[in-house]
Structures are given as structure tokens and as C-alpha cells.
Amino acid sequence: MKIAVDAMGGDFAPDATIQGAGLAVKQFAEEDRLVLIGIEDVVRQKLEQFNISDDRIEILHAPDVIDMGEHPTRAISQKQNASIPVGFRLLKSREVQGFCSAGNTGAMHVGAMFSIKAIEGVIRPGIAGFVPKENGGFGIIMDVGANADCKPDVLFQFGEIGSMYANRVLGIDEPKVGLMNLGEEEQKGTLLMQAAHQLFKITNKVNFIGNIEGCDVFNDKADVIVCDGFTGNVILKLAESFFDMIQSRKIRNEYFDRFNYEEIGGSPILGVNGNVVIGHGKSSPKAIENMIMLTHRMAESNLYLTLKEYFTD
């Protein structure tokens, strides 16, 4: 298996990405490979600087870099030899089984949509986020930013896609799917939420447990939380802020330590023809390590092939 990582992506790249890659590759099987995409001289210099030497690491030269603040569509079209477009070309040609980057989020999303493209039958791919649950595991929330406005059928598909991820990657049997709303009753919420609720209610494709509220995000009521990208992004950023507040007060708590973005590593783009993970822009080496390992787990599960088969039946 080959996993590619954008060595130049992130606020602290290439130092953090190279150090994180060195940590991740130690967990790879002997036959696995990690492809570092970036400016070759820089990548080699950093590998030497951090005393990282492993036969499972390969370097692919990409002379250009898409900066964090660049316009995504323009950057993808004008910088075809940058690390992000090169990574997607490798993924499209199946030379690698997964690609991840802590670089320009918009460029990663645009690259996924216009390079490997959405799976046929998927209306809108979404970005998945993770929330720590009181039972010790993680729940999935979808969408967390790709689609600020959604129609009922898109929300329903998020439930299907999220349920398959929870089962295949997180190992949850019959994941419970909840629709984020402002009340448990099915007539509650906007017209959009009411219509989406009815779509979930009449199907047996997912284990729908009804509406959930904000107080249910971190408990065990639902394994998959369905919402539009606007709502999901607000929830995810709020959850991340809990860890920062606790850290600033010098409080250590085993449960709240799991709110640290470093522990998760990144957010998968689900519903596209390949395994893609977007890391946090401020990723540390530990976050990069976990981003790479999340991509590896997705590749092992062949989730996108499962989704492809499901939506083309």
C-alpha cells in the first residue's frame, strides 16, 4: 500500500510534515510505502536534519507550492506541478491508495471534486468530522464545512455515507444515525429538517434513531450526526475550543484530552473516488502522524469502493 502526503502543506511545513511522516512510517507494514510530495531538495534536507532514514519513504518532486491563502480554483489550475495537484494525479492513476494534506483546504476540496471526482450517484461529497463520545470512542459528524446549504436528499445521503464510514472504519455495528435538530419531535425544526426527517423515517437503509439535539453531540445516543456544513462546522470548532480552554486553565482530563485535534489528525472527504484526508492547517508533527494513519486506515478499509458499489446498485 502507498500513501502520499503533501510535504509542503501546513502552517509549519515542511518541518512538521517531515517529522510527522517519520513518526507515521514506523507504524507501516514492511511492504507499505509513504510518498512525500514536495520540493525534493527541501524534503531531503529536512529528512537529514531530523535524522529520518527509512526505505519505506519515497520522494516525488513537485516544484510548486500552493500557499494557504491562495484562491483554491485558481491555484489548482495555474499550479499543476504543485504538491496538491500532483497528489491527486497519483491518486487518480491508482499509483497511491490515499492522499492527505494539511495545506490549503479549499484546494484539497477543489482537487478532489475536479480530479478524482464524486462517486456516481453521490449528490454532494461531504467532509466528515469526529467528536469524542463518553463511551470512549468517536462519533462522526457530517458535513462539517463542504456544503453550507443542503437539500433533504443530500442530508439523507450524508446519513448513508456516514453510517458506512462508522461501520467500515470505526468498527461500529449498526451505527445509530441522528439528525441534528432543535427538538426530538419529528415536526420540529425548519422545513428542510422536517423533510429530511421523513426521508430517514421511511427507509431501512440506515439505523435512524430520530432527531437529536445539541446536548446529544457527545453522549452515546447517535454514532453518526447528520447536519449541513454550516451547522457541522460550528459544532466542530466549538468542540475544538473546549480543549484550548481546558489547556489554558492547566486542567488535565482524560476525556477532554481527546478533543485535541492532534489526536484525530484530519477530516476525510467522503463520496469521492479515492481516500482523501484534509489535515488542520496548524498541524504539529503528532497531528501529521495521525492524519497519515487515518488515511492508511481508510485505504485498508477500501471504503470508497464500498460506497461506489452501494451507490451504483
GROMACS .gro file of C-alpha atoms in nm:
model
  313
    1MET     CA    1   0.000   0.000   0.000
    2LYS     CA    2   0.119   0.351  -0.082
    3ILE     CA    3   0.005   0.664   0.099
    4ALA     CA    4   0.102   1.007  -0.037
    5VAL     CA    5   0.137   1.317   0.182
    6ASP     CA    6   0.179   1.679   0.080
    7ALA     CA    7   0.516   1.755   0.238
    8MET     CA    8   0.476   2.130   0.175
    9GLY     CA    9   0.125   2.172   0.319
   10GLY     CA   10   0.051   2.334   0.655
   11ASP     CA   11   0.145   2.637   0.861
   12PHE     CA   12   0.455   2.462   0.995
   13ALA     CA   13   0.558   2.275   0.681
   14PRO     CA   14   0.789   2.127   0.581
   15ASP     CA   15   0.931   2.072   0.932
   16ALA     CA   16   0.611   1.941   1.090
   17THR     CA   17   0.513   1.729   0.788
   18ILE     CA   18   0.854   1.562   0.762
   19GLN     CA   19   0.871   1.493   1.135
   20GLY     CA   20   0.514   1.360   1.132
   21ALA     CA   21   0.593   1.140   0.834
   22GLY     CA   22   0.889   0.998   1.022
   23LEU     CA   23   0.661   0.907   1.313
   24ALA     CA   24   0.393   0.754   1.091
   25VAL     CA   25   0.617   0.537   0.876
   26LYS     CA   26   0.733   0.350   1.188
   27GLN     CA   27   0.380   0.208   1.209
   28PHE     CA   28   0.371   0.096   0.845
   29ALA     CA   29   0.399  -0.267   0.742
   30GLU     CA   30   0.720  -0.371   0.569
   31GLU     CA   31   0.553  -0.366   0.226
   32ASP     CA   32   0.389  -0.023   0.275
   33ARG     CA   33   0.532   0.296   0.129
   34LEU     CA   34   0.496   0.664   0.219
   35VAL     CA   35   0.537   0.908  -0.070
   36LEU     CA   36   0.648   1.260   0.027
   37ILE     CA   37   0.543   1.509  -0.240
   38GLY     CA   38   0.727   1.839  -0.244
   39ILE     CA   39   1.042   2.025  -0.344
   40GLU     CA   40   1.291   1.738  -0.348
   41ASP     CA   41   1.598   1.927  -0.221
   42VAL     CA   42   1.399   2.070   0.069
   43VAL     CA   43   1.244   1.734   0.158
   44ARG     CA   44   1.583   1.556   0.153
   45GLN     CA   45   1.739   1.830   0.364
   46LYS     CA   46   1.464   1.803   0.625
   47LEU     CA   47   1.485   1.422   0.636
   48GLU     CA   48   1.856   1.454   0.705
   49GLN     CA   49   1.804   1.735   0.958
   50PHE     CA   50   1.560   1.524   1.160
   51ASN     CA   51   1.766   1.208   1.118
   52ILE     CA   52   1.487   1.022   0.937
   53SER     CA   53   1.603   0.732   0.722
   54ASP     CA   54   1.362   0.460   0.614
   55ASP     CA   55   1.347   0.253   0.296
   56ARG     CA   56   0.968   0.282   0.302
   57ILE     CA   57   0.987   0.658   0.235
   58GLU     CA   58   0.984   0.775  -0.127
   59ILE     CA   59   1.018   1.133  -0.255
   60LEU     CA   60   0.832   1.274  -0.554
   61HIS     CA   61   0.950   1.615  -0.674
   62ALA     CA   62   0.682   1.885  -0.706
   63PRO     CA   63   0.845   2.224  -0.774
   64ASP     CA   64   0.547   2.445  -0.691
   65VAL     CA   65   0.361   2.511  -0.366
   66ILE     CA   66   0.001   2.624  -0.317
   67ASP     CA   67   0.006   2.871  -0.028
   68MET     CA   68  -0.257   2.864   0.245
   69GLY     CA   69  -0.418   3.191   0.139
   70GLU     CA   70  -0.436   3.130  -0.236
   71HIS     CA   71  -0.765   3.110  -0.422
   72PRO     CA   72  -0.829   2.733  -0.450
   73THR     CA   73  -0.963   2.706  -0.807
   74ARG     CA   74  -0.708   2.948  -0.950
   75ALA     CA   75  -0.422   2.780  -0.768
   76ILE     CA   76  -0.520   2.430  -0.884
   77SER     CA   77  -0.550   2.541  -1.247
   78GLN     CA   78  -0.234   2.755  -1.255
   79LYS     CA   79  -0.002   2.539  -1.041
   80GLN     CA   80  -0.040   2.193  -1.190
   81ASN     CA   81   0.306   2.096  -1.064
   82ALA     CA   82   0.234   2.186  -0.703
   83SER     CA   83   0.219   1.912  -0.441
   84ILE     CA   84  -0.164   1.904  -0.414
   85PRO     CA   85  -0.243   1.856  -0.788
   86VAL     CA   86   0.044   1.605  -0.815
   87GLY     CA   87  -0.100   1.411  -0.521
   88PHE     CA   88  -0.441   1.391  -0.683
   89ARG     CA   89  -0.289   1.273  -1.011
   90LEU     CA   90  -0.121   0.989  -0.824
   91LEU     CA   91  -0.450   0.903  -0.655
   92LYS     CA   92  -0.645   0.915  -0.981
   93SER     CA   93  -0.398   0.683  -1.155
   94ARG     CA   94  -0.408   0.447  -0.850
   95GLU     CA   95  -0.032   0.481  -0.802
   96VAL     CA   96  -0.118   0.556  -0.439
   97GLN     CA   97  -0.413   0.435  -0.234
   98GLY     CA   98  -0.456   0.750  -0.026
   99PHE     CA   99  -0.357   1.118  -0.025
  100CYS     CA  100  -0.352   1.365   0.262
  101SER     CA  101  -0.250   1.726   0.317
  102ALA     CA  102  -0.259   1.989   0.590
  103GLY     CA  103  -0.234   2.256   0.322
  104ASN     CA  104  -0.493   2.476   0.154
  105THR     CA  105  -0.830   2.322   0.248
  106GLY     CA  106  -1.012   2.476  -0.046
  107ALA     CA  107  -0.752   2.346  -0.291
  108MET     CA  108  -0.787   1.997  -0.144
  109HIS     CA  109  -1.163   2.009  -0.185
  110VAL     CA  110  -1.148   2.153  -0.537
  111GLY     CA  111  -0.880   1.899  -0.631
  112ALA     CA  112  -1.093   1.612  -0.509
  113MET     CA  113  -1.403   1.734  -0.693
  114PHE     CA  114  -1.234   1.806  -1.025
  115SER     CA  115  -0.962   1.541  -1.032
  116ILE     CA  116  -1.087   1.215  -0.883
  117LYS     CA  117  -1.447   1.348  -0.889
  118ALA     CA  118  -1.757   1.245  -0.696
  119ILE     CA  119  -1.872   0.885  -0.695
  120GLU     CA  120  -2.153   0.837  -0.944
  121GLY     CA  121  -2.481   0.862  -0.755
  122VAL     CA  122  -2.343   1.083  -0.477
  123ILE     CA  123  -2.515   1.422  -0.499
  124ARG     CA  124  -2.256   1.612  -0.295
  125PRO     CA  125  -1.946   1.472  -0.126
  126GLY     CA  126  -1.901   1.596   0.227
  127ILE     CA  127  -1.627   1.648   0.483
  128ALA     CA  128  -1.654   1.431   0.794
  129GLY     CA  129  -1.554   1.544   1.142
  130PHE     CA  130  -1.516   1.346   1.462
  131VAL     CA  131  -1.640   1.405   1.815
  132PRO     CA  132  -1.524   1.214   2.125
  133LYS     CA  133  -1.801   1.012   2.286
  134GLU     CA  134  -1.850   0.941   2.655
  135ASN     CA  135  -1.819   0.567   2.589
  136GLY     CA  136  -1.455   0.612   2.489
  137GLY     CA  137  -1.499   0.601   2.112
  138PHE     CA  138  -1.558   0.864   1.847
  139GLY     CA  139  -1.871   0.964   1.659
  140ILE     CA  140  -1.879   1.101   1.307
  141ILE     CA  141  -2.047   1.428   1.212
  142MET     CA  142  -2.123   1.511   0.851
  143ASP     CA  143  -2.099   1.761   0.692
  144VAL     CA  144  -1.853   1.996   0.866
  145GLY     CA  145  -1.794   2.259   0.601
  146ALA     CA  146  -1.812   2.147   0.240
  147ASN     CA  147  -2.184   2.218   0.192
  148ALA     CA  148  -2.321   2.512   0.389
  149ASP     CA  149  -2.665   2.471   0.229
  150CYS     CA  150  -2.818   2.128   0.174
  151LYS     CA  151  -3.138   1.976   0.042
  152PRO     CA  152  -3.314   1.687   0.218
  153ASP     CA  153  -3.179   1.420  -0.018
  154VAL     CA  154  -2.823   1.542   0.043
  155LEU     CA  155  -2.869   1.514   0.420
  156PHE     CA  156  -3.009   1.165   0.373
  157GLN     CA  157  -2.702   1.063   0.173
  158PHE     CA  158  -2.478   1.204   0.447
  159GLY     CA  159  -2.650   0.960   0.681
  160GLU     CA  160  -2.582   0.671   0.444
  161ILE     CA  161  -2.218   0.767   0.383
  162GLY     CA  162  -2.150   0.842   0.750
  163SER     CA  163  -2.307   0.513   0.854
  164MET     CA  164  -2.080   0.319   0.619
  165TYR     CA  165  -1.774   0.504   0.746
  166ALA     CA  166  -1.868   0.435   1.108
  167ASN     CA  167  -1.909   0.067   1.026
  168ARG     CA  168  -1.611   0.006   0.796
  169VAL     CA  169  -1.350   0.236   0.952
  170LEU     CA  170  -1.461   0.290   1.314
  171GLY     CA  171  -1.585  -0.069   1.351
  172ILE     CA  172  -1.931   0.020   1.486
  173ASP     CA  173  -2.201  -0.242   1.424
  174GLU     CA  174  -2.531  -0.095   1.303
  175PRO     CA  175  -2.431   0.268   1.368
  176LYS     CA  176  -2.707   0.485   1.509
  177VAL     CA  177  -2.785   0.782   1.282
  178GLY     CA  178  -2.931   1.100   1.428
  179LEU     CA  179  -3.048   1.419   1.255
  180MET     CA  180  -2.926   1.735   1.431
  181ASN     CA  181  -3.228   1.950   1.515
  182LEU     CA  182  -3.368   2.183   1.778
  183GLY     CA  183  -3.602   1.923   1.925
  184GLU     CA  184  -3.660   1.548   1.927
  185GLU     CA  185  -4.011   1.558   1.782
  186GLU     CA  186  -4.026   1.492   1.408
  187GLN     CA  187  -4.228   1.807   1.339
  188LYS     CA  188  -3.960   2.027   1.495
  189GLY     CA  189  -3.710   2.240   1.303
  190THR     CA  190  -3.701   2.406   0.964
  191LEU     CA  191  -3.885   2.277   0.659
  192LEU     CA  192  -3.553   2.131   0.546
  193MET     CA  193  -3.512   1.929   0.866
  194GLN     CA  194  -3.873   1.815   0.863
  195ALA     CA  195  -3.839   1.691   0.505
  196ALA     CA  196  -3.508   1.519   0.578
  197HIS     CA  197  -3.661   1.351   0.880
  198GLN     CA  198  -3.933   1.199   0.664
  199LEU     CA  199  -3.675   1.061   0.419
  200PHE     CA  200  -3.491   0.890   0.704
  201LYS     CA  201  -3.814   0.770   0.862
  202ILE     CA  202  -3.939   0.577   0.558
  203THR     CA  203  -3.615   0.391   0.485
  204ASN     CA  204  -3.447   0.086   0.630
  205LYS     CA  205  -3.110   0.168   0.472
  206VAL     CA  206  -2.970   0.320   0.793
  207ASN     CA  207  -3.035   0.273   1.164
  208PHE     CA  208  -3.216   0.606   1.208
  209ILE     CA  209  -3.292   0.693   1.571
  210GLY     CA  210  -3.466   1.027   1.500
  211ASN     CA  211  -3.379   1.386   1.578
  212ILE     CA  212  -3.105   1.468   1.826
  213GLU     CA  213  -3.022   1.797   1.995
  214GLY     CA  214  -2.701   1.981   2.078
  215CYS     CA  215  -2.689   1.811   2.419
  216ASP     CA  216  -2.656   1.475   2.242
  217VAL     CA  217  -2.339   1.551   2.046
  218PHE     CA  218  -2.102   1.392   2.298
  219ASN     CA  219  -2.322   1.123   2.452
  220ASP     CA  220  -2.390   0.778   2.306
  221LYS     CA  221  -2.731   0.849   2.156
  222ALA     CA  222  -2.604   0.865   1.795
  223ASP     CA  223  -2.287   0.737   1.630
  224VAL     CA  224  -2.347   0.943   1.316
  225ILE     CA  225  -2.469   1.303   1.338
  226VAL     CA  226  -2.620   1.443   1.019
  227CYS     CA  227  -2.632   1.817   0.953
  228ASP     CA  228  -2.549   2.079   0.691
  229GLY     CA  229  -2.190   2.202   0.665
  230PHE     CA  230  -2.266   2.534   0.834
  231THR     CA  231  -2.403   2.370   1.149
  232GLY     CA  232  -2.139   2.097   1.149
  233ASN     CA  233  -1.854   2.343   1.123
  234VAL     CA  234  -1.986   2.546   1.416
  235ILE     CA  235  -2.015   2.229   1.628
  236LEU     CA  236  -1.666   2.110   1.534
  237LYS     CA  237  -1.500   2.446   1.608
  238LEU     CA  238  -1.687   2.468   1.938
  239ALA     CA  239  -1.564   2.122   2.034
  240GLU     CA  240  -1.205   2.217   1.948
  241SER     CA  241  -1.232   2.525   2.168
  242PHE     CA  242  -1.307   2.308   2.474
  243PHE     CA  243  -0.958   2.162   2.461
  244ASP     CA  244  -0.798   2.506   2.425
  245MET     CA  245  -0.992   2.641   2.724
  246ILE     CA  246  -0.902   2.348   2.945
  247GLN     CA  247  -0.536   2.368   2.843
  248SER     CA  248  -0.522   2.741   2.921
  249ARG     CA  249  -0.652   2.665   3.269
  250LYS     CA  250  -0.390   2.392   3.316
  251ILE     CA  251  -0.657   2.127   3.371
  252ARG     CA  252  -0.583   1.769   3.270
  253ASN     CA  253  -0.876   1.543   3.198
  254GLU     CA  254  -0.859   1.214   3.010
  255TYR     CA  255  -1.190   1.269   2.831
  256PHE     CA  256  -1.129   1.630   2.730
  257ASP     CA  257  -0.777   1.547   2.614
  258ARG     CA  258  -0.949   1.362   2.329
  259PHE     CA  259  -1.085   1.694   2.199
  260ASN     CA  260  -0.732   1.778   2.088
  261TYR     CA  261  -0.733   1.797   1.707
  262GLU     CA  262  -0.391   1.630   1.706
  263GLU     CA  263  -0.544   1.303   1.829
  264ILE     CA  264  -0.766   1.272   1.521
  265GLY     CA  265  -0.534   1.412   1.257
  266GLY     CA  266  -0.776   1.523   0.990
  267SER     CA  267  -1.114   1.513   0.819
  268PRO     CA  268  -1.190   1.276   0.530
  269ILE     CA  269  -1.365   1.392   0.216
  270LEU     CA  270  -1.631   1.122   0.171
  271GLY     CA  271  -1.816   1.045  -0.150
  272VAL     CA  272  -1.524   1.088  -0.393
  273ASN     CA  273  -1.334   0.826  -0.593
  274GLY     CA  274  -1.042   0.786  -0.357
  275ASN     CA  275  -0.920   0.812   0.001
  276VAL     CA  276  -0.858   1.179   0.082
  277VAL     CA  277  -0.792   1.339   0.422
  278ILE     CA  278  -0.758   1.710   0.499
  279GLY     CA  279  -0.543   1.799   0.799
  280HIS     CA  280  -0.561   2.105   1.022
  281GLY     CA  281  -0.359   2.400   0.890
  282LYS     CA  282  -0.171   2.435   1.219
  283SER     CA  283  -0.087   2.065   1.232
  284SER     CA  284   0.201   1.962   1.456
  285PRO     CA  285   0.415   1.653   1.385
  286LYS     CA  286   0.180   1.444   1.601
  287ALA     CA  287  -0.123   1.569   1.404
  288ILE     CA  288   0.052   1.490   1.075
  289GLU     CA  289   0.132   1.141   1.203
  290ASN     CA  290  -0.234   1.080   1.287
  291MET     CA  291  -0.351   1.232   0.957
  292ILE     CA  292  -0.133   0.984   0.768
  293MET     CA  293  -0.250   0.691   0.979
  294LEU     CA  294  -0.615   0.792   0.930
  295THR     CA  295  -0.555   0.790   0.554
  296HIS     CA  296  -0.391   0.449   0.588
  297ARG     CA  297  -0.693   0.307   0.776
  298MET     CA  298  -0.928   0.441   0.510
  299ALA     CA  299  -0.719   0.280   0.238
  300GLU     CA  300  -0.717  -0.050   0.428
  301SER     CA  301  -1.096  -0.044   0.455
  302ASN     CA  302  -1.149   0.028   0.082
  303LEU     CA  303  -1.437   0.248   0.194
  304TYR     CA  304  -1.470   0.442  -0.130
  305LEU     CA  305  -1.510   0.115  -0.322
  306THR     CA  306  -1.788   0.014  -0.082
  307LEU     CA  307  -1.958   0.349  -0.140
  308LYS     CA  308  -1.912   0.314  -0.515
  309GLU     CA  309  -2.078  -0.027  -0.517
  310TYR     CA  310  -2.358   0.093  -0.290
  311PHE     CA  311  -2.449   0.400  -0.495
  312THR     CA  312  -2.425   0.229  -0.834
  313ASP     CA  313  -2.653  -0.063  -0.745
   0.00000   0.00000   0.00000
